[in-house]
Coordinates of N, CA, C and O in Angstrom, one line a residue:
M180 N 7.6 16.3 14.7 CA 6.9 15.0 14.7 C 8.2 14.2 14.8 O 9.2 14.2 14.0
S181 N 7.7 13.0 15.8 CA 8.6 12.0 16.0 C 9.0 11.1 14.9 O 7.9 11.0 13.9
R182 N 9.8 10.1 14.7 CA 10.1 9.0 13.6 C 8.7 8.2 13.6 O 8.2 7.9 12.7
G183 N 8.2 7.9 14.9 CA 7.0 6.7 15.0 C 5.6 7.1 14.2 O 5.3 6.7 13.4
P184 N 5.1 8.4 14.4 CA 3.9 8.8 13.5 C 4.4 9.0 11.9 O 3.4 8.7 11.3
R185 N 5.5 9.6 11.7 CA 5.5 9.6 10.1 C 5.8 8.0 9.7 O 5.1 7.8 8.4
R186 N 6.4 7.1 10.4 CA 6.4 5.8 9.9 C 4.7 5.4 9.6 O 4.6 4.5 8.5
L187 N 3.9 5.6 10.7 CA 2.7 5.0 10.6 C 2.0 5.8 9.4 O 1.2 5.0 8.7
W188 N 2.2 6.9 9.0 CA 1.8 7.7 7.8 C 2.2 6.8 6.6 O 1.3 6.7 5.8
Y189 N 3.4 6.8 6.6 CA 4.0 6.1 5.5 C 3.4 4.8 5.4 O 2.9 4.3 4.2
L190 N 3.1 4.2 6.2 CA 2.8 2.5 6.3 C 1.2 2.7 5.8 O 0.8 1.9 5.1
R191 N 0.4 3.6 6.4 CA -1.1 3.6 6.0 C -1.2 3.9 4.6 O -1.8 3.1 3.8
L192 N -0.3 4.6 4.0 CA -0.3 4.8 2.5 C 0.3 3.9 1.6 O -0.2 3.4 0.8
F193 N 1.6 3.2 2.2 CA 1.9 2.1 1.6 C 1.0 1.1 1.3 O 0.9 0.3 0.6
Y194 N 0.3 0.7 2.6 CA -0.7 -0.4 2.7 C -1.8 -0.1 1.5 O -2.2 -1.3 1.0
R195 N -2.3 0.9 1.7 CA -3.5 0.9 0.7 C -3.0 0.8 -0.8 O -3.8 0.6 -1.7
L196 N -1.6 1.0 -1.4 CA -1.3 0.8 -2.7 C -0.8 -0.4 -2.8 O -0.8 -0.9 -4.1
Y197 N -0.6 -1.2 -1.9 CA 0.2 -2.8 -1.9 C -0.9 -3.8 -2.3 O -2.0 -4.0 -1.7
P198 N -1.3 -4.1 -3.5 CA -2.2 -4.9 -4.1 C -1.9 -6.3 -3.4 O -1.2 -7.1 -3.3
A199 N -3.4 -7.2 -3.4 CA -3.4 -8.6 -3.1 C -3.0 -9.3 -4.4 O -4.2 -10.0 -5.0
D200 N -2.1 -9.5 -4.8 CA -1.8 -9.9 -6.3 C -0.9 -11.1 -6.2 O 0.2 -11.0 -5.7
P201 N -1.4 -12.3 -6.6 CA -0.5 -13.4 -6.4 C 0.8 -13.7 -7.4 O 1.4 -14.7 -7.1
S202 N 0.5 -12.9 -8.4 CA 1.7 -12.4 -9.2 C 3.0 -11.8 -8.6 O 4.1 -12.0 -9.2
L203 N 2.8 -11.2 -7.5 CA 4.0 -10.7 -6.7 C 4.9 -11.6 -6.0 O 4.2 -12.7 -5.5
L204 N 6.2 -11.8 -6.3 CA 7.1 -12.6 -5.8 C 6.8 -13.3 -4.4 O 6.6 -14.3 -4.2
E205 N 6.9 -12.1 -3.4 CA 6.7 -12.5 -1.9 C 5.3 -13.3 -1.7 O 5.4 -14.1 -1.0
Y206 N 4.2 -13.0 -2.6 CA 3.1 -13.8 -2.4 C 3.2 -15.2 -2.9 O 2.5 -16.1 -2.4
R207 N 3.8 -15.2 -4.2 CA 3.9 -16.2 -4.7 C 4.6 -17.5 -3.5 O 4.5 -18.7 -3.7
L208 N 5.8 -16.9 -3.4 CA 6.6 -17.8 -2.4 C 5.7 -18.3 -1.0 O 6.0 -19.1 -0.5
A209 N 5.1 -17.2 -0.6 CA 4.5 -17.3 0.6 C 3.3 -18.6 0.3 O 3.0 -19.6 1.1
L210 N 2.5 -18.4 -0.7 CA 1.6 -19.4 -1.3 C 2.0 -20.9 -1.4 O 1.7 -21.9 -1.1
D211 N 3.4 -20.9 -2.1 CA 4.0 -22.0 -2.3 C 4.4 -22.9 -1.0 O 4.3 -23.9 -0.9
V212 N 4.8 -22.0 -0.2 CA 5.1 -22.6 1.0 C 4.1 -23.0 1.9 O 3.8 -24.4 2.5
A213 N 3.0 -22.5 1.9 CA 1.7 -22.8 2.5 C 1.3 -24.2 2.1 O 0.7 -25.0 2.5
R214 N 1.0 -24.2 0.4 CA 0.8 -25.4 -0.3 C 1.5 -26.6 0.2 O 1.3 -27.6 0.4
K215 N 3.1 -26.3 0.1 CA 3.9 -27.4 0.0 C 4.0 -28.0 1.8 O 4.3 -29.1 1.8
R216 N 4.0 -27.1 2.6 CA 4.0 -27.5 4.0 C 2.8 -27.7 4.7 O 2.9 -28.0 6.1
G217 N 1.7 -27.5 4.2 CA 0.4 -28.0 4.7 C -0.1 -27.1 5.6 O -0.7 -27.4 6.7
C218 N 0.1 -25.8 5.5 CA -0.1 -24.5 6.4 C -1.7 -24.4 6.3 O -2.0 -23.9 5.2
R219 N -2.5 -24.8 7.5 CA -4.0 -24.5 7.2 C -4.4 -23.6 8.5 O -5.2 -22.7 8.2
R220 N -3.5 -23.5 9.6 CA -3.8 -22.7 10.7 C -2.8 -21.5 10.5 O -1.4 -21.7 10.9
I221 N -3.0 -20.3 10.0 CA -1.9 -19.3 9.7 C -2.1 -18.2 10.4 O -3.3 -17.5 10.8
L222 N -0.9 -17.5 10.9 CA -0.8 -16.3 11.7 C 0.1 -15.7 10.7 O 1.2 -16.0 10.2
D223 N -0.5 -14.3 10.5 CA 0.4 -13.2 9.5 C 0.7 -12.1 10.1 O 0.0 -11.3 10.5
V224 N 1.9 -12.2 10.6 CA 2.4 -11.1 11.4 C 3.0 -9.7 10.6 O 4.1 -9.8 9.7
G225 N 2.3 -8.8 10.7 CA 2.6 -7.6 10.2 C 1.7 -7.5 8.8 O 2.2 -7.4 7.7
A226 N 0.4 -7.8 9.0 CA -0.5 -8.3 8.0 C -1.0 -7.5 7.0 O -1.4 -7.2 5.9
A227 N -0.7 -6.0 7.2 CA -1.3 -4.9 6.7 C -2.7 -5.0 6.3 O -3.3 -4.9 6.9
R228 N -3.1 -4.8 5.1 CA -4.4 -5.2 5.0 C -5.0 -6.4 4.6 O -6.0 -7.0 4.1
C229 N -4.3 -7.6 5.2 CA -4.5 -9.1 5.2 C -4.6 -9.4 3.9 O -5.0 -10.3 3.4
N230 N -3.7 -8.8 2.8 CA -3.6 -9.7 1.3 C -3.1 -10.8 1.5 O -3.9 -11.6 0.7
L231 N -2.3 -11.5 2.3 CA -2.0 -12.8 2.4 C -3.0 -13.8 2.4 O -3.5 -14.8 2.0
G232 N -3.9 -13.2 3.7 CA -5.1 -13.8 3.9 C -6.2 -14.1 2.9 O -6.6 -15.0 2.7
R233 N -6.2 -12.9 2.1 CA -7.2 -13.0 1.0 C -6.9 -13.8 0.0 O -7.6 -14.7 -0.5
L234 N -5.5 -14.3 -0.5 CA -5.1 -15.0 -1.2 C -5.1 -16.5 -0.8 O -5.4 -17.2 -1.7
L235 N -4.5 -16.8 0.5 CA -4.8 -18.0 1.0 C -6.2 -18.5 0.9 O -6.6 -19.7 0.6
L236 N -7.3 -17.5 1.3 CA -8.6 -18.2 1.5 C -9.3 -18.2 0.1 O -10.0 -19.1 0.1
R237 N -8.5 -17.5 -0.7 CA -9.3 -17.2 -2.1 C -8.8 -19.1 -2.9 O -9.7 -19.4 -3.4
E238 N -7.7 -19.2 -2.4 CA -7.1 -20.6 -2.9 C -7.4 -21.7 -2.0 O -6.9 -22.7 -2.4
N239 N -8.4 -21.5 -1.2 CA -8.7 -22.6 -0.1 C -7.5 -23.2 0.5 O -7.5 -24.5 0.7
L240 N -6.7 -22.4 0.8 CA -5.3 -23.0 1.5 C -5.1 -22.7 3.0 O -4.4 -23.2 3.7
A241 N -6.2 -22.2 3.5 CA -6.2 -22.0 5.1 C -7.8 -21.9 5.6 O -8.5 -21.8 5.1
D242 N -8.0 -22.7 6.8 CA -8.8 -23.1 7.6 C -9.3 -22.0 8.5 O -10.4 -21.6 9.0
L243 N -8.0 -21.5 9.0 CA -8.0 -20.4 10.0 C -6.8 -19.4 9.8 O -5.6 -19.7 9.2
Y244 N -7.2 -17.9 9.3 CA -6.4 -17.1 9.2 C -6.3 -16.0 10.1 O -7.4 -15.4 10.5
V245 N -5.4 -15.7 10.8 CA -5.3 -14.4 11.8 C -4.0 -13.4 11.2 O -2.9 -14.1 11.3
G246 N -4.6 -12.2 11.1 CA -3.5 -11.3 10.7 C -3.5 -10.2 11.9 O -4.3 -9.9 12.5
L247 N -2.2 -9.9 12.0 CA -1.7 -9.0 13.2 C -1.2 -7.7 12.5 O -0.2 -7.9 11.5
D248 N -1.5 -6.3 12.9 CA -0.7 -5.4 12.5 C -1.3 -4.3 13.1 O -2.1 -4.0 13.9
V249 N -0.2 -3.1 13.3 CA -0.5 -1.9 14.2 C -1.5 -1.2 13.7 O -1.9 -0.2 14.5
L250 N -1.8 -1.1 12.5 CA -2.6 -0.3 11.8 C -3.9 -0.9 11.6 O -4.0 -2.2 11.3
D251 N -4.9 -0.2 11.6 CA -6.4 -0.8 11.7 C -6.8 -0.4 10.1 O -7.7 0.3 10.1
I252 N -6.4 -1.2 9.1 CA -6.8 -0.9 8.0 C -7.3 -2.1 7.2 O -7.2 -2.2 5.9
F253 N -7.7 -2.9 7.8 CA -8.0 -4.4 7.3 C -9.2 -4.2 6.3 O -9.9 -3.6 6.7
S254 N -9.3 -5.1 5.3 CA -10.2 -5.2 4.3 C -10.7 -6.8 4.0 O -11.4 -6.7 3.0
L255 N -10.4 -7.3 4.9 CA -10.7 -8.7 4.7 C -12.0 -9.2 5.5 O -12.1 -9.1 6.6
R256 N -12.9 -9.7 4.8 CA -14.3 -10.0 5.5 C -14.5 -11.6 5.0 O -14.6 -11.7 3.8
D257 N -14.0 -12.5 6.1 CA -14.4 -14.1 5.9 C -14.5 -14.5 7.1 O -13.8 -14.2 7.9
P258 N -15.4 -15.6 7.2 CA -15.5 -16.0 8.5 C -14.4 -16.9 8.8 O -14.3 -17.1 10.2
R259 N -13.5 -17.3 8.0 CA -12.6 -18.0 8.6 C -11.4 -17.0 9.0 O -10.0 -17.5 9.3
A260 N -11.4 -15.9 8.8 CA -10.6 -14.9 9.0 C -10.8 -14.0 10.3 O -11.8 -13.5 10.8
L261 N -9.8 -13.7 11.2 CA -9.8 -12.5 12.1 C -8.4 -11.6 11.8 O -7.2 -12.3 11.7
C262 N -8.6 -10.6 11.6 CA -7.6 -9.2 11.5 C -7.7 -8.4 13.1 O -8.7 -7.9 13.6
V263 N -6.5 -8.5 13.5 CA -6.3 -7.9 14.8 C -5.4 -7.0 15.0 O -4.3 -7.0 14.5
R264 N -6.0 -5.7 15.7 CA -5.0 -4.6 15.6 C -4.0 -4.8 16.7 O -4.7 -4.9 18.0
A265 N -2.9 -5.1 16.5 CA -2.0 -4.9 17.9 C -0.5 -4.7 17.5 O 0.0 -4.9 16.1
D266 N 0.4 -4.4 18.4 CA 1.9 -4.3 18.2 C 2.3 -5.7 18.2 O 2.2 -6.4 19.2
A267 N 2.7 -6.1 16.9 CA 3.2 -7.6 16.8 C 4.5 -7.5 17.2 O 4.9 -8.7 17.1
R268 N 5.4 -6.9 18.0 CA 6.5 -7.2 18.3 C 6.7 -8.0 19.5 O 7.7 -8.7 19.8
S269 N 5.5 -8.3 20.0 CA 5.4 -9.7 20.9 C 3.8 -10.3 20.8 O 2.9 -9.4 20.4
P270 N 3.7 -11.5 20.6 CA 2.4 -12.0 20.4 C 1.5 -11.6 21.2 O 1.3 -11.8 22.4
P271 N 0.2 -10.9 20.6 CA -0.6 -10.6 21.7 C -1.8 -11.5 21.8 O -3.0 -11.3 22.1
L272 N -1.5 -12.9 21.4 CA -2.5 -13.7 21.5 C -2.0 -15.2 21.8 O -0.9 -15.3 21.9
R273 N -2.8 -16.0 22.4 CA -2.5 -17.5 22.2 C -3.0 -18.4 21.2 O -3.7 -18.1 20.6
G274 N -2.8 -19.7 21.1 CA -2.9 -20.4 20.2 C -2.1 -21.2 19.8 O -0.7 -21.1 20.0
R275 N -2.3 -21.9 18.7 CA -1.1 -22.9 18.1 C -1.5 -22.7 16.5 O -2.7 -23.0 16.0
F276 N -0.7 -22.4 16.0 CA -0.6 -22.2 14.3 C 0.5 -23.4 13.7 O 1.4 -23.5 14.1
D277 N 0.2 -23.6 12.3 CA 1.0 -24.6 11.4 C 2.0 -23.4 11.2 O 3.1 -24.0 11.2
C278 N 2.1 -22.2 10.6 CA 2.8 -21.5 10.0 C 2.6 -19.9 10.7 O 1.2 -19.6 10.7
A279 N 3.7 -19.2 10.9 CA 3.6 -18.0 11.1 C 4.3 -17.3 10.1 O 5.5 -17.2 9.8
F280 N 3.4 -16.3 9.2 CA 4.2 -15.4 8.2 C 4.7 -14.3 8.5 O 3.7 -13.2 9.2
F281 N 6.0 -13.9 7.8 CA 6.3 -12.3 8.0 C 6.8 -12.1 6.8 O 7.8 -12.3 6.0
V282 N 5.7 -11.5 5.7 CA 6.0 -11.3 4.7 C 6.1 -9.6 4.5 O 5.5 -8.8 4.7
N283 N 7.8 -9.5 4.1 CA 8.1 -8.2 4.1 C 7.8 -7.4 5.3 O 7.4 -6.2 5.2
S284 N 7.7 -7.9 6.4 CA 7.4 -7.3 7.9 C 8.5 -7.6 9.0 O 8.3 -6.7 9.9
L285 N 9.3 -8.6 9.0 CA 10.1 -8.9 9.9 C 11.0 -7.6 10.4 O 11.2 -7.3 11.5
F286 N 11.4 -6.6 9.5 CA 12.2 -5.6 9.6 C 11.4 -4.5 10.7 O 11.8 -3.8 11.4
Y287 N 10.1 -4.6 10.6 CA 9.3 -4.0 11.5 C 9.3 -4.5 13.0 O 8.9 -3.7 13.8
V288 N 9.0 -5.6 12.7 CA 8.7 -6.3 13.9 C 9.8 -6.6 14.7 O 9.8 -6.3 16.2
G289 N 11.1 -7.1 14.1 CA 12.3 -7.2 14.7 C 12.5 -8.6 15.0 O 11.7 -9.2 15.2
L290 N 13.9 -8.9 15.1 CA 14.6 -10.2 15.1 C 14.0 -10.8 16.6 O 13.6 -12.0 16.4
G291 N 13.8 -10.1 17.6 CA 13.5 -10.4 19.0 C 12.3 -11.2 19.0 O 12.0 -11.8 19.7
A292 N 11.4 -10.7 18.1 CA 10.0 -11.4 18.2 C 9.9 -12.7 17.8 O 9.0 -13.4 18.2
L293 N 10.8 -13.0 16.9 CA 11.1 -14.2 16.3 C 10.8 -15.7 17.3 O 10.0 -16.9 16.9
R294 N 11.3 -15.6 18.3 CA 11.7 -16.8 19.3 C 10.1 -16.7 20.1 O 9.6 -17.8 20.2
A295 N 9.4 -15.7 20.2 CA 8.3 -15.6 20.9 C 7.1 -16.5 19.9 O 6.1 -17.1 20.2
Y296 N 7.0 -15.9 18.7 CA 6.3 -16.6 17.6 C 6.7 -18.1 17.4 O 5.8 -18.9 17.1
A297 N 8.0 -18.6 17.6 CA 8.3 -20.0 17.5 C 7.6 -20.6 18.3 O 7.5 -21.7 18.1
G298 N 7.0 -20.1 19.4 CA 6.3 -20.9 20.3 C 4.9 -20.9 20.0 O 4.1 -21.7 21.1
L299 N 4.5 -20.3 19.2 CA 3.1 -20.4 18.8 C 2.7 -21.2 17.5 O 1.5 -21.5 17.0
A300 N 3.9 -21.1 16.8 CA 3.8 -21.9 15.3 C 4.8 -22.8 15.1 O 5.9 -22.9 15.4
D301 N 4.4 -24.0 14.5 CA 5.2 -25.1 14.0 C 6.3 -24.5 13.2 O 7.6 -24.9 13.3
L302 N 6.1 -23.6 12.2 CA 6.9 -23.1 11.4 C 6.9 -21.6 11.4 O 5.8 -20.9 11.1
L303 N 8.0 -21.0 11.1 CA 8.2 -19.4 11.0 C 8.4 -19.2 9.2 O 9.6 -20.1 8.9
V304 N 7.9 -18.5 8.6 CA 8.1 -18.2 7.4 C 8.6 -16.8 6.9 O 7.6 -15.8 7.3
V305 N 9.5 -16.4 6.8 CA 10.1 -15.0 6.8 C 10.2 -14.8 5.1 O 11.4 -15.4 4.8
T306 N 9.6 -13.7 4.4 CA 10.0 -13.3 2.9 C 10.3 -12.2 3.1 O 10.0 -11.2 3.9
D307 N 11.6 -11.4 2.6 CA 12.0 -10.2 2.5 C 12.5 -9.8 1.3 O 12.7 -10.4 0.1
I308 N 13.2 -8.4 1.0 CA 13.7 -8.4 -0.1 C 15.3 -7.7 0.4 O 15.5 -7.2 1.4
D309 N 16.2 -8.2 -0.3 CA 17.6 -8.0 -0.2 C 18.0 -6.4 -0.2 O 17.8 -6.0 -1.4
P310 N 18.2 -6.0 1.1 CA 18.6 -4.5 0.5 C 19.8 -4.3 0.3 O 20.6 -2.9 0.7
S311 N 20.5 -5.2 -0.6 CA 22.1 -5.0 -0.9 C 22.3 -3.8 -2.2 O 21.2 -3.8 -2.8
P312 N 23.3 -3.2 -2.2 CA 23.2 -2.4 -3.4 C 23.1 -2.9 -4.7 O 22.7 -2.3 -5.6
R313 N 23.4 -4.1 -5.1 CA 23.0 -4.8 -6.1 C 21.9 -4.6 -6.8 O 21.5 -4.8 -7.8
Y314 N 20.7 -4.6 -5.7 CA 19.2 -4.4 -6.0 C 19.1 -2.9 -5.6 O 18.4 -2.7 -5.0
L315 N 19.2 -2.0 -6.4 CA 19.5 -0.5 -6.1 C 17.8 -0.2 -5.7 O 17.9 0.6 -4.6
L316 N 16.9 -0.5 -6.2 CA 15.6 -0.1 -5.6 C 15.4 -0.6 -4.1 O 14.7 0.3 -3.0
N317 N 15.5 -1.7 -3.8 CA 15.3 -2.4 -2.5 C 16.2 -1.6 -1.7 O 16.1 -1.3 -0.6
F318 N 17.7 -1.5 -2.1 CA 18.7 -0.9 -1.4 C 18.2 0.7 -1.0 O 18.2 1.0 0.3
L319 N 17.8 1.5 -1.8 CA 17.0 2.7 -1.7 C 16.2 2.7 -0.6 O 15.8 3.4 0.3
G320 N 15.1 2.1 -0.7 CA 13.9 1.5 0.1 C 14.5 1.5 1.4 O 13.7 2.0 2.3
D321 N 15.4 0.5 1.3 CA 15.9 0.2 2.9 C 16.5 1.3 3.5 O 16.3 1.7 4.9
L322 N 17.4 2.1 2.7 CA 17.8 3.3 3.3 C 17.0 4.4 3.7 O 16.8 5.1 5.0
A323 N 15.6 4.3 3.2 CA 14.7 5.6 3.4 C 14.0 4.9 4.9 O 13.3 5.6 5.6
E324 N 14.0 3.6 4.9 CA 13.5 2.8 6.2 C 14.4 3.1 7.3 O 13.8 2.7 8.3
G325 N 15.4 3.2 7.2 CA 16.4 3.5 8.3 C 17.3 2.4 8.5 O 18.0 1.9 9.6
R326 N 17.5 1.4 7.0 CA 18.4 0.2 7.4 C 18.1 -0.6 8.3 O 18.8 -1.2 9.1
L327 N 16.9 -1.1 8.2 CA 16.2 -2.0 9.2 C 16.3 -3.4 8.7 O 16.1 -4.2 9.2
R328 N 16.4 -3.8 7.5 CA 16.5 -5.0 6.8 C 17.6 -5.7 6.8 O 18.8 -4.9 6.7
L329 N 17.8 -7.2 7.0 CA 18.7 -7.9 7.1 C 18.7 -8.4 5.5 O 17.9 -8.6 5.0
G330 N 20.0 -8.8 5.0 CA 20.3 -9.5 4.0 C 20.1 -11.1 4.2 O 20.0 -11.7 5.2
Y331 N 19.9 -11.7 3.0 CA 19.4 -13.2 3.1 C 20.5 -14.0 4.1 O 20.2 -14.6 4.8
R332 N 22.1 -13.7 3.9 CA 23.0 -14.3 4.5 C 22.7 -13.9 6.3 O 22.9 -14.7 7.2
E333 N 22.7 -12.7 6.3 CA 22.5 -12.0 7.8 C 21.3 -12.6 8.3 O 21.3 -13.0 9.5
L334 N 20.3 -12.9 7.8 CA 19.1 -13.3 8.3 C 19.3 -14.8 8.9 O 18.7 -15.2 9.8
G335 N 19.9 -15.7 7.8 CA 20.2 -17.1 8.2 C 21.0 -17.3 9.3 O 20.7 -18.1 10.2
E336 N 21.8 -16.3 9.4 CA 22.8 -16.5 10.6 C 22.1 -16.2 11.7 O 22.4 -16.6 12.9
A337 N 21.0 -15.2 11.8 CA 20.6 -14.5 13.0 C 19.6 -15.7 13.4 O 19.6 -16.1 14.4
L338 N 18.8 -16.3 12.5 CA 18.0 -17.5 12.6 C 18.7 -18.7 13.5 O 18.2 -19.1 14.6
E339 N 19.6 -19.1 13.0 CA 20.5 -20.2 13.4 C 21.0 -19.5 15.0 O 21.2 -20.2 15.8
S340 N 21.5 -18.5 15.1 CA 22.1 -17.9 16.6 C 20.9 -18.0 17.6 O 21.3 -17.9 18.5
M341 N 19.7 -18.0 17.1 CA 18.5 -17.9 18.1 C 18.0 -19.2 18.2 O 17.2 -19.8 19.0
G342 N 18.7 -20.3 17.8 CA 18.5 -21.8 17.8 C 17.2 -22.2 17.2 O 16.9 -23.3 17.4
L343 N 16.9 -21.5 15.9 CA 16.0 -21.9 15.3 C 16.5 -22.7 14.2 O 17.8 -22.3 13.7
R344 N 16.0 -23.9 13.6 CA 16.4 -24.5 12.9 C 16.0 -24.4 11.4 O 14.7 -24.4 11.2
V345 N 16.9 -24.0 10.4 CA 16.3 -23.6 8.9 C 16.3 -24.8 8.2 O 17.1 -25.8 8.2
I346 N 15.0 -24.9 7.7 CA 14.6 -26.4 7.0 C 14.6 -26.1 5.5 O 14.5 -26.9 4.8
E347 N 14.4 -24.6 5.2 CA 14.2 -24.3 3.7 C 14.6 -22.7 3.6 O 14.3 -22.0 4.4
S348 N 15.1 -22.6 2.4 CA 15.5 -21.2 2.0 C 15.8 -21.0 0.6 O 16.0 -22.0 -0.3
R349 N 15.5 -19.8 0.2 CA 15.8 -19.6 -1.0 C 16.6 -18.0 -1.2 O 15.9 -17.2 -0.6
P350 N 17.7 -17.9 -1.8 CA 18.3 -16.4 -1.6 C 17.7 -15.9 -3.1 O 17.1 -16.4 -3.9
G351 N 17.9 -14.7 -3.0 CA 17.9 -13.9 -4.2 C 17.5 -12.4 -3.7 O 17.4 -12.1 -2.6
A352 N 17.1 -11.7 -4.9 CA 16.5 -10.3 -4.5 C 15.4 -10.3 -3.4 O 15.0 -9.5 -2.5
Q353 N 14.6 -11.5 -3.8 CA 13.4 -11.7 -2.9 C 13.7 -12.9 -2.5 O 13.5 -14.0 -3.0
Y354 N 13.8 -13.1 -1.2 CA 14.3 -14.4 -0.5 C 13.3 -14.6 0.5 O 12.5 -13.8 1.2
Y355 N 13.6 -16.0 1.0 CA 12.5 -16.6 2.2 C 13.4 -17.8 3.0 O 14.4 -18.0 2.4
Y356 N 13.1 -17.7 4.0 CA 13.5 -18.8 4.9 C 12.2 -19.4 5.7 O 11.2 -18.7 5.9
V357 N 12.3 -21.0 5.9 CA 11.4 -21.5 6.6 C 12.1 -21.9 7.7 O 13.1 -22.7 7.5
A358 N 11.9 -22.0 8.9 CA 12.8 -22.0 10.1 C 11.7 -22.9 11.3 O 10.3 -22.6 11.3
T359 N 12.2 -23.8 11.9 CA 11.4 -24.2 13.2 C 12.1 -24.4 14.3 O 13.5 -24.2 14.4
A360 N 11.5 -24.1 15.4 CA 12.2 -24.3 17.0 C 12.6 -25.7 17.1 O 13.0 -26.0 18.5
R361 N 11.8 -26.5 16.5 CA 12.2 -28.1 16.9 C 12.9 -28.8 16.1 O 13.4 -28.3 15.1

């Protein structure tokens, strides 16, 4: 069996176990950014089961939510939401969004996609888990994934080298960046 199908099997299981819980730090960070930055038209890249959309819509923080993921296991039913099965490595849609969120998904989508999504959204919001050895569980998880994640500093440098302007960030075991192409 090739690496691809195993990863899809792994993702399918992981997605089903991952709760739409606003107490999880990655969702708290995303909700705070959406609230603070006025994100009403939201694109969620690597959306899994559209948990972020569920939370945004529950708190009335979104007028439009579009979730993209390679697997079709969406569980969100709301007239303000659209969940699309697609390879998110390049945008499969057109339109204009206030924010494009990558909640623990950039390492699957890849850095190269950020420039394309910057053309669709005013802000790019990336939350991720620091894969450094000082956070052992995150480090081991990254090893299991094939060392795909970038650390906080590496991601900041990558964003700037792509010509994106970082306007907000927070380091830590769970970190985030808000960047813009403008």
